[in-house]
Amino acid sequence: MKKTVITCLLILLISSAAVAQENNISLNFRNQKISDILLSLADLCGKSLVIDDSVSGTATFNFADADFDTALRRFTDYTRLYYEEKDGVYYISRIQVLPGNGEGLFTVNAEDVMPSVLVKELSRRMNTTIMADTFPAIPATVRIQNASPEMILRLVASRYDGYDLSFENGGYFIRNNGNLSDRKTDARFSITEKDGLYTLAAQKVPLSALITALFKKAAKEYSLVAKNNAALENLYYSNRDFQSLLQLILDQAGCDYTIKNDVYYIFDLQQKDVSKQLSTTQAYRLKYLSVTDVQNLFPSDLNAASLIRVDKNTNTFYLTGSAKETEPLVQFLTQIDVPLGDRFYGQYTFANIPVGTALPMIPKNMFLSDAVIIPNTSSFVTQTTKEKDTELRSFISKIDVQDSPRAVRLKYIKSEELVKYLPPAIDKSRVTVTGDTNVVFFTGNNEQYNRFLDSLAVLDQPDEQIRYQLLVVQYQNSDSKNLSASLSLSTTSDSPSAAITATLTNLFNISFDVVSQFGLQAAASFNAEITESRAKVLADTTLNGISGQDISFENKNIYRYRDIVAESSSDTYTSIVREISTGLTIKINGWVSGDEMITVSVSADLSKQGTTDSDSSDSSDSTDSTPPSTSEKTVTTNVRTKSGVPIIISGLLQAETEKTETRVPVLGSIPLLGMLFRTTKDSLATTELVIYLVPFVEHSGTTPMQEEKNIRSLYEKYVAE
């Protein structure tokens, strides 16, 4: 588990360093798994990688390449791997199978591949059924060109003793022939005896066969009760007596023997018992240093914890293990257990920072031994020399300083918002809010201060500003109105190409760019409706607001009336003037997301005042004792759109009956008699309120004049070719 964590950390650090190299790949691996190296390279370059079961082992490699393909080619050549790219995916293997120069022929290259993995890959890539018995865990190397599947498989089978190839029912079978293996084994060892001394030469032989031959040669009785019949390899001993040779053979097989009644009983020996026989214990007494101080100095790769025991009373280390295990420990102790010479113990005190915080900041090469913290103080003691003492005290004077507060002026956000949204990496206790909302004080060292400024550069940014073009139109349909178009089209011959001119007189008085937003045909229709009084512009304005904040537009009339209140305690009456507001109210809240899209929440409220019996004045300041009736319609919507794309909100409909009176001049005004010269007509009028809203994201320093923008858009759309 520890090794895995270290490997992941190493890969993470390497990836971080590599990103800083921009276009170049810079990676350095030391004794890492080949699969981990390949996956790290692919992850860094954003490539898809597939590694099969044949890839194993470790490697040490340094990447310094400009692109992924070059780095991958160099590494696979170094590790004897092969790769193939299909549809953007790289397939890595230690086995290469290519079509040969002929039907049914293949070229195979594989180096140090386990036979079971090799057979499985050959079956898959040659699209042939191949079944095999269990192979020995001995890697195989195959290099063959333009060969049939049968020839390739015979080559693989011949690598291992006792394996034969056969073709049955359309498939290949590799079987283990045990008899052949036994016959070959017998010829692989020899035992000779001369003057009671034995000579043994064996390449690969089972324990049972070797014991049988040895006891037969020595004419001795034995009983083999060991269950382990291990295959022993490469045994060469000369001029050994019987018991010495037997002990050497049994040590190799993990067995031992005992003699009872001149019969040798051979039995299994646990591995730990073998280790005990090879282990020795030796005492190493320190002369100049304390075992307590030295115990924590052993390098971790020496595995000292499992090999040493400490006796503090005698200042002695007891080392238990084989000679190979204990020899590095003895060499290490010999090197450090030397007279102190010019060394002495020095005490070092911190005035401004805790000693526990400061010690990890001091480089390890400044210490000659472990630093010991004095309890309940800000001091520590360590072994040093005059040169090290001067170097250490100079370094402590640089880090043991009290941080002075630094003033930081904010540009766009307030100090309260900054403290609220600081990331966890910044300690909020180091930020002090002042009475000035644009100034804070930061207390910390240079590294902390620079980290704070980096975070501030992200947070202290201006909010996006949104400009809204707003047009509110009331459309009216009445059975008493006659319509006529006011759009005239003509062709001019002054230009080589025909140009269309349109008379849109009423639109020139509107700031809202109707032509650019809805096109020429819609603009002409809208102009005609205004001309025939079927459309009335209630609002035509431009609003500006900050992203995420509410803005509103109101176009209201105020009606005042007198409310008579009777006093219950007396017969007196008092009057109060009250107000009723009617008209149009629009509330807008827009928010700009990171992809320059605008999410807009729009709420429109239209209220209308009814008539009263005494409605005889057109002044909005007139008062009346009877409150009028009112009607109110509200629509609310949320929409997400791009900058400059219009939003249309409709559906506020209202039906009313209109009275139209026609009279003959002079005669129609005569009381009573004038009724003969007057005609009254009732008509049904339906009104609809439509809101046109176009939001724009305003970038500082880039907003042109609206008039110039309208002229340019009309020219590019209808004149320029």
Short mmCIF file of N, CA and C in Angstrom, two decimals, residues 359-482:
data_model
loop_
_atom_site.label_atom_id
_atom_site.label_comp_id
_atom_site.label_asym_id
_atom_site.label_seq_id
_atom_site.Cartn_x
_atom_site.Cartn_y
_atom_site.Cartn_z
N LEU A 359 10.68 24.27 12.84
CA LEU A 359 11.63 23.18 12.57
C LEU A 359 11.47 22.57 11.18
N PRO A 360 10.24 22.27 10.70
CA PRO A 360 10.13 21.71 9.35
C PRO A 360 10.62 22.64 8.25
N MET A 361 10.76 23.93 8.55
CA MET A 361 11.22 24.89 7.54
C MET A 361 12.73 24.89 7.38
N ILE A 362 13.46 24.30 8.34
CA ILE A 362 14.93 24.31 8.31
C ILE A 362 15.42 23.14 7.47
N PRO A 363 16.29 23.36 6.49
CA PRO A 363 16.81 22.26 5.67
C PRO A 363 17.50 21.19 6.52
N LYS A 364 17.34 19.93 6.13
CA LYS A 364 17.90 18.82 6.89
C LYS A 364 19.43 18.83 6.90
N ASN A 365 20.04 19.37 5.86
CA ASN A 365 21.51 19.35 5.81
C ASN A 365 22.16 20.30 6.81
N MET A 366 21.37 21.10 7.51
CA MET A 366 21.91 21.97 8.56
C MET A 366 22.02 21.26 9.90
N PHE A 367 21.44 20.06 10.01
CA PHE A 367 21.48 19.31 11.27
C PHE A 367 22.50 18.19 11.18
N LEU A 368 23.28 18.02 12.24
CA LEU A 368 24.19 16.88 12.35
C LEU A 368 23.54 15.74 13.12
N SER A 369 22.48 16.03 13.86
CA SER A 369 21.73 15.01 14.59
C SER A 369 20.31 15.53 14.75
N ASP A 370 19.45 14.73 15.35
CA ASP A 370 18.06 15.13 15.53
C ASP A 370 17.96 16.34 16.45
N ALA A 371 16.98 17.20 16.15
CA ALA A 371 16.70 18.36 17.01
C ALA A 371 15.72 17.94 18.10
N VAL A 372 16.04 18.31 19.34
CA VAL A 372 15.20 17.97 20.49
C VAL A 372 14.56 19.25 21.02
N ILE A 373 13.21 19.29 21.01
CA ILE A 373 12.49 20.47 21.48
C ILE A 373 12.45 20.46 23.00
N ILE A 374 12.80 21.59 23.61
CA ILE A 374 12.74 21.72 25.07
C ILE A 374 11.28 21.97 25.46
N PRO A 375 10.71 21.12 26.32
CA PRO A 375 9.28 21.25 26.66
C PRO A 375 8.95 22.64 27.22
N ASN A 376 7.76 23.13 26.85
CA ASN A 376 7.19 24.38 27.34
C ASN A 376 8.03 25.61 26.98
N THR A 377 8.82 25.50 25.93
CA THR A 377 9.62 26.64 25.46
C THR A 377 9.52 26.74 23.94
N SER A 378 10.12 27.77 23.37
CA SER A 378 10.24 27.91 21.92
C SER A 378 11.66 27.64 21.48
N SER A 379 12.34 26.71 22.16
CA SER A 379 13.74 26.41 21.88
C SER A 379 13.91 24.94 21.55
N PHE A 380 15.02 24.65 20.86
CA PHE A 380 15.41 23.27 20.61
C PHE A 380 16.93 23.16 20.73
N VAL A 381 17.39 21.93 20.94
CA VAL A 381 18.81 21.66 21.11
C VAL A 381 19.22 20.63 20.07
N THR A 382 20.38 20.82 19.46
CA THR A 382 20.89 19.87 18.49
C THR A 382 22.41 19.91 18.49
N GLN A 383 23.00 18.89 17.94
CA GLN A 383 24.46 18.80 17.84
C GLN A 383 24.93 19.60 16.63
N THR A 384 26.01 20.36 16.78
CA THR A 384 26.43 21.25 15.71
C THR A 384 27.93 21.49 15.79
N THR A 385 28.44 22.23 14.82
CA THR A 385 29.83 22.69 14.81
C THR A 385 29.81 24.21 14.67
N LYS A 386 31.00 24.84 14.69
CA LYS A 386 31.04 26.30 14.57
C LYS A 386 30.47 26.76 13.23
N GLU A 387 30.83 26.07 12.16
CA GLU A 387 30.33 26.46 10.84
C GLU A 387 28.82 26.24 10.75
N LYS A 388 28.35 25.07 11.22
CA LYS A 388 26.92 24.77 11.17
C LYS A 388 26.14 25.71 12.09
N ASP A 389 26.74 26.07 13.22
CA ASP A 389 26.06 26.96 14.16
C ASP A 389 25.83 28.34 13.52
N THR A 390 26.87 28.86 12.85
CA THR A 390 26.72 30.15 12.18
C THR A 390 25.67 30.09 11.07
N GLU A 391 25.69 29.02 10.30
CA GLU A 391 24.74 28.85 9.20
C GLU A 391 23.31 28.71 9.73
N LEU A 392 23.15 27.94 10.82
CA LEU A 392 21.82 27.71 11.38
C LEU A 392 21.25 28.98 11.98
N ARG A 393 22.06 29.72 12.73
CA ARG A 393 21.54 30.95 13.35
C ARG A 393 21.21 32.00 12.30
N SER A 394 21.97 32.06 11.21
CA SER A 394 21.66 33.00 10.14
C SER A 394 20.33 32.66 9.48
N PHE A 395 20.10 31.38 9.28
CA PHE A 395 18.83 30.96 8.66
C PHE A 395 17.65 31.25 9.58
N ILE A 396 17.82 31.00 10.89
CA ILE A 396 16.74 31.24 11.85
C ILE A 396 16.40 32.72 11.90
N SER A 397 17.40 33.59 11.81
CA SER A 397 17.13 35.03 11.86
C SER A 397 16.30 35.49 10.67
N LYS A 398 16.38 34.77 9.55
CA LYS A 398 15.62 35.15 8.37
C LYS A 398 14.17 34.70 8.44
N ILE A 399 13.92 33.56 9.06
CA ILE A 399 12.54 33.07 9.11
C ILE A 399 11.81 33.48 10.38
N ASP A 400 12.58 33.84 11.44
CA ASP A 400 11.96 34.20 12.72
C ASP A 400 11.70 35.71 12.75
N VAL A 401 10.78 36.14 11.91
CA VAL A 401 10.43 37.55 11.85
C VAL A 401 8.93 37.69 12.02
N GLN A 402 8.54 38.78 12.63
CA GLN A 402 7.12 39.03 12.84
C GLN A 402 6.54 39.65 11.58
N ASP A 403 5.44 39.07 11.11
CA ASP A 403 4.82 39.55 9.89
C ASP A 403 4.17 40.90 10.12
N SER A 404 4.48 41.85 9.24
CA SER A 404 3.87 43.18 9.34
C SER A 404 2.67 43.24 8.40
N PRO A 405 1.59 43.92 8.85
CA PRO A 405 0.40 44.00 7.99
C PRO A 405 0.66 44.86 6.76
N ARG A 406 0.03 44.48 5.66
CA ARG A 406 0.18 45.22 4.41
C ARG A 406 -1.22 45.62 3.92
N ALA A 407 -1.32 46.86 3.48
CA ALA A 407 -2.60 47.38 2.99
C ALA A 407 -2.82 46.91 1.56
N VAL A 408 -4.03 46.45 1.29
CA VAL A 408 -4.41 46.01 -0.04
C VAL A 408 -5.68 46.76 -0.43
N ARG A 409 -5.65 47.46 -1.54
CA ARG A 409 -6.81 48.22 -2.00
C ARG A 409 -7.61 47.38 -2.99
N LEU A 410 -8.90 47.30 -2.76
CA LEU A 410 -9.80 46.54 -3.61
C LEU A 410 -10.31 47.43 -4.74
N LYS A 411 -10.54 46.86 -5.89
CA LYS A 411 -10.98 47.63 -7.05
C LYS A 411 -12.49 47.58 -7.25
N TYR A 412 -13.06 46.39 -7.14
CA TYR A 412 -14.45 46.24 -7.55
C TYR A 412 -15.36 45.71 -6.44
N ILE A 413 -14.85 44.88 -5.55
CA ILE A 413 -15.70 44.30 -4.52
C ILE A 413 -15.43 44.97 -3.18
N LYS A 414 -16.36 44.80 -2.26
CA LYS A 414 -16.21 45.36 -0.93
C LYS A 414 -15.47 44.38 -0.03
N SER A 415 -14.91 44.92 1.04
CA SER A 415 -14.11 44.09 1.94
C SER A 415 -14.96 43.00 2.58
N GLU A 416 -16.24 43.27 2.89
CA GLU A 416 -17.09 42.25 3.49
C GLU A 416 -17.32 41.09 2.53
N GLU A 417 -17.48 41.40 1.24
CA GLU A 417 -17.65 40.33 0.25
C GLU A 417 -16.37 39.52 0.09
N LEU A 418 -15.22 40.18 0.15
CA LEU A 418 -13.95 39.47 0.02
C LEU A 418 -13.79 38.44 1.13
N VAL A 419 -14.03 38.85 2.37
CA VAL A 419 -13.88 37.92 3.50
C VAL A 419 -14.87 36.77 3.39
N LYS A 420 -16.06 37.05 2.88
CA LYS A 420 -17.09 36.02 2.77
C LYS A 420 -16.73 34.95 1.76
N TYR A 421 -16.08 35.35 0.66
CA TYR A 421 -15.84 34.41 -0.44
C TYR A 421 -14.37 33.99 -0.56
N LEU A 422 -13.55 34.21 0.47
CA LEU A 422 -12.15 33.77 0.41
C LEU A 422 -12.09 32.24 0.32
N PRO A 423 -11.18 31.68 -0.49
CA PRO A 423 -11.04 30.22 -0.57
C PRO A 423 -10.44 29.66 0.72
N PRO A 424 -10.64 28.36 0.98
CA PRO A 424 -10.13 27.75 2.22
C PRO A 424 -8.61 27.85 2.37
N ALA A 425 -7.88 27.96 1.25
CA ALA A 425 -6.42 28.01 1.34
C ALA A 425 -5.92 29.29 2.00
N ILE A 426 -6.76 30.32 2.08
CA ILE A 426 -6.37 31.60 2.69
C ILE A 426 -6.96 31.66 4.10
N ASP A 427 -6.10 31.90 5.08
CA ASP A 427 -6.54 32.01 6.47
C ASP A 427 -7.25 33.36 6.65
N LYS A 428 -8.54 33.32 6.97
CA LYS A 428 -9.32 34.55 7.10
C LYS A 428 -8.84 35.41 8.27
N SER A 429 -8.20 34.77 9.27
CA SER A 429 -7.72 35.55 10.41
C SER A 429 -6.60 36.50 10.02
N ARG A 430 -5.97 36.28 8.86
CA ARG A 430 -4.89 37.16 8.41
C ARG A 430 -5.42 38.39 7.68
N VAL A 431 -6.73 38.43 7.38
CA VAL A 431 -7.32 39.55 6.66
C VAL A 431 -8.10 40.40 7.66
N THR A 432 -7.78 41.70 7.73
CA THR A 432 -8.44 42.63 8.65
C THR A 432 -9.26 43.63 7.85
N VAL A 433 -10.56 43.71 8.19
CA VAL A 433 -11.46 44.64 7.51
C VAL A 433 -11.39 45.98 8.23
N THR A 434 -11.31 47.07 7.44
CA THR A 434 -11.22 48.42 8.01
C THR A 434 -12.54 49.15 7.79
N GLY A 435 -12.59 50.40 8.25
CA GLY A 435 -13.78 51.22 8.03
C GLY A 435 -13.98 51.57 6.58
N ASP A 436 -12.91 51.57 5.80
CA ASP A 436 -13.00 51.82 4.37
C ASP A 436 -13.31 50.50 3.68
N THR A 437 -14.44 50.40 2.99
CA THR A 437 -14.84 49.14 2.36
C THR A 437 -13.94 48.76 1.19
N ASN A 438 -13.06 49.68 0.75
CA ASN A 438 -12.17 49.39 -0.37
C ASN A 438 -10.76 49.02 0.06
N VAL A 439 -10.50 48.93 1.36
CA VAL A 439 -9.16 48.65 1.85
C VAL A 439 -9.22 47.55 2.91
N VAL A 440 -8.31 46.55 2.80
CA VAL A 440 -8.12 45.54 3.84
C VAL A 440 -6.63 45.47 4.14
N PHE A 441 -6.31 44.90 5.30
CA PHE A 441 -4.92 44.66 5.68
C PHE A 441 -4.68 43.16 5.75
N PHE A 442 -3.54 42.73 5.18
CA PHE A 442 -3.16 41.31 5.21
C PHE A 442 -1.88 41.15 6.01
N THR A 443 -1.88 40.17 6.91
CA THR A 443 -0.71 39.88 7.75
C THR A 443 -0.19 38.50 7.40
N GLY A 444 1.07 38.40 6.98
CA GLY A 444 1.65 37.12 6.63
C GLY A 444 2.99 37.32 5.96
N ASN A 445 3.69 36.20 5.71
CA ASN A 445 4.98 36.28 5.05
C ASN A 445 4.78 36.49 3.55
N ASN A 446 5.89 36.57 2.83
CA ASN A 446 5.81 36.87 1.40
C ASN A 446 5.08 35.79 0.63
N GLU A 447 5.34 34.53 0.98
CA GLU A 447 4.66 33.44 0.28
C GLU A 447 3.15 33.50 0.51
N GLN A 448 2.74 33.72 1.76
CA GLN A 448 1.31 33.82 2.05
C GLN A 448 0.70 35.05 1.38
N TYR A 449 1.45 36.15 1.36
CA TYR A 449 0.94 37.37 0.75
C TYR A 449 0.75 37.20 -0.76
N ASN A 450 1.71 36.56 -1.41
CA ASN A 450 1.58 36.32 -2.85
C ASN A 450 0.43 35.38 -3.16
N ARG A 451 0.22 34.37 -2.30
CA ARG A 451 -0.91 33.46 -2.49
C ARG A 451 -2.24 34.21 -2.33
N PHE A 452 -2.27 35.18 -1.38
CA PHE A 452 -3.48 35.98 -1.18
C PHE A 452 -3.74 36.86 -2.41
N LEU A 453 -2.69 37.45 -2.98
CA LEU A 453 -2.87 38.28 -4.16
C LEU A 453 -3.36 37.47 -5.35
N ASP A 454 -2.90 36.22 -5.48
CA ASP A 454 -3.36 35.36 -6.56
C ASP A 454 -4.86 35.09 -6.43
N SER A 455 -5.31 34.81 -5.20
CA SER A 455 -6.74 34.59 -4.98
C SER A 455 -7.53 35.87 -5.20
N LEU A 456 -6.96 37.02 -4.80
CA LEU A 456 -7.65 38.29 -4.96
C LEU A 456 -7.83 38.64 -6.44
N ALA A 457 -6.85 38.27 -7.27
CA ALA A 457 -6.96 38.57 -8.69
C ALA A 457 -8.14 37.86 -9.33
N VAL A 458 -8.53 36.71 -8.76
CA VAL A 458 -9.68 35.97 -9.28
C VAL A 458 -10.99 36.55 -8.75
N LEU A 459 -10.99 36.97 -7.46
CA LEU A 459 -12.23 37.43 -6.83
C LEU A 459 -12.55 38.88 -7.15
N ASP A 460 -11.52 39.74 -7.19
CA ASP A 460 -11.75 41.18 -7.34
C ASP A 460 -11.89 41.53 -8.81
N GLN A 461 -13.02 41.14 -9.39
CA GLN A 461 -13.30 41.41 -10.78
C GLN A 461 -14.63 42.15 -10.89
N PRO A 462 -14.79 43.05 -11.87
CA PRO A 462 -16.07 43.76 -12.01
C PRO A 462 -17.17 42.83 -12.48
N ASP A 463 -18.37 43.06 -11.96
CA ASP A 463 -19.52 42.31 -12.45
C ASP A 463 -19.84 42.75 -13.87
N GLU A 464 -20.35 41.80 -14.66
CA GLU A 464 -20.74 42.13 -16.02
C GLU A 464 -21.91 43.12 -16.00
N GLN A 465 -21.89 44.06 -16.95
CA GLN A 465 -22.98 45.02 -17.08
C GLN A 465 -23.83 44.64 -18.28
N ILE A 466 -25.15 44.73 -18.10
CA ILE A 466 -26.09 44.36 -19.15
C ILE A 466 -26.87 45.60 -19.58
N ARG A 467 -26.96 45.81 -20.89
CA ARG A 467 -27.78 46.87 -21.46
C ARG A 467 -29.02 46.25 -22.08
N TYR A 468 -30.17 46.78 -21.72
CA TYR A 468 -31.45 46.26 -22.21
C TYR A 468 -32.10 47.31 -23.12
N GLN A 469 -32.41 46.92 -24.34
CA GLN A 469 -33.26 47.72 -25.21
C GLN A 469 -34.71 47.27 -24.98
N LEU A 470 -35.56 48.20 -24.58
CA LEU A 470 -36.93 47.87 -24.19
C LEU A 470 -37.92 48.62 -25.07
N LEU A 471 -38.82 47.88 -25.65
CA LEU A 471 -39.91 48.45 -26.44
C LEU A 471 -41.21 47.78 -26.02
N VAL A 472 -42.18 48.60 -25.56
CA VAL A 472 -43.48 48.09 -25.15
C VAL A 472 -44.52 48.68 -26.08
N VAL A 473 -45.27 47.81 -26.76
CA VAL A 473 -46.24 48.24 -27.77
C VAL A 473 -47.61 47.68 -27.39
N GLN A 474 -48.63 48.53 -27.52
CA GLN A 474 -50.00 48.09 -27.32
C GLN A 474 -50.68 48.02 -28.68
N TYR A 475 -51.08 46.80 -29.07
CA TYR A 475 -51.75 46.58 -30.35
C TYR A 475 -53.26 46.57 -30.10
N GLN A 476 -54.03 47.10 -31.08
CA GLN A 476 -55.49 47.18 -30.92
C GLN A 476 -56.16 46.74 -32.21
N ASN A 477 -57.15 45.86 -32.06
CA ASN A 477 -57.98 45.42 -33.16
C ASN A 477 -59.39 45.91 -32.91
N SER A 478 -60.00 46.61 -33.87
CA SER A 478 -61.36 47.14 -33.72
C SER A 478 -62.10 46.99 -35.04
N ASP A 479 -63.39 46.65 -34.96
CA ASP A 479 -64.17 46.47 -36.18
C ASP A 479 -64.59 47.78 -36.81
N SER A 480 -64.11 48.89 -36.21
CA SER A 480 -64.47 50.20 -36.76
C SER A 480 -63.31 50.89 -37.45
N LYS A 481 -62.17 50.21 -37.56
CA LYS A 481 -60.98 50.85 -38.13
C LYS A 481 -60.70 50.27 -39.50
N ASN A 482 -60.26 51.13 -40.41
CA ASN A 482 -59.84 50.73 -41.74
C ASN A 482 -58.32 50.79 -41.82
#
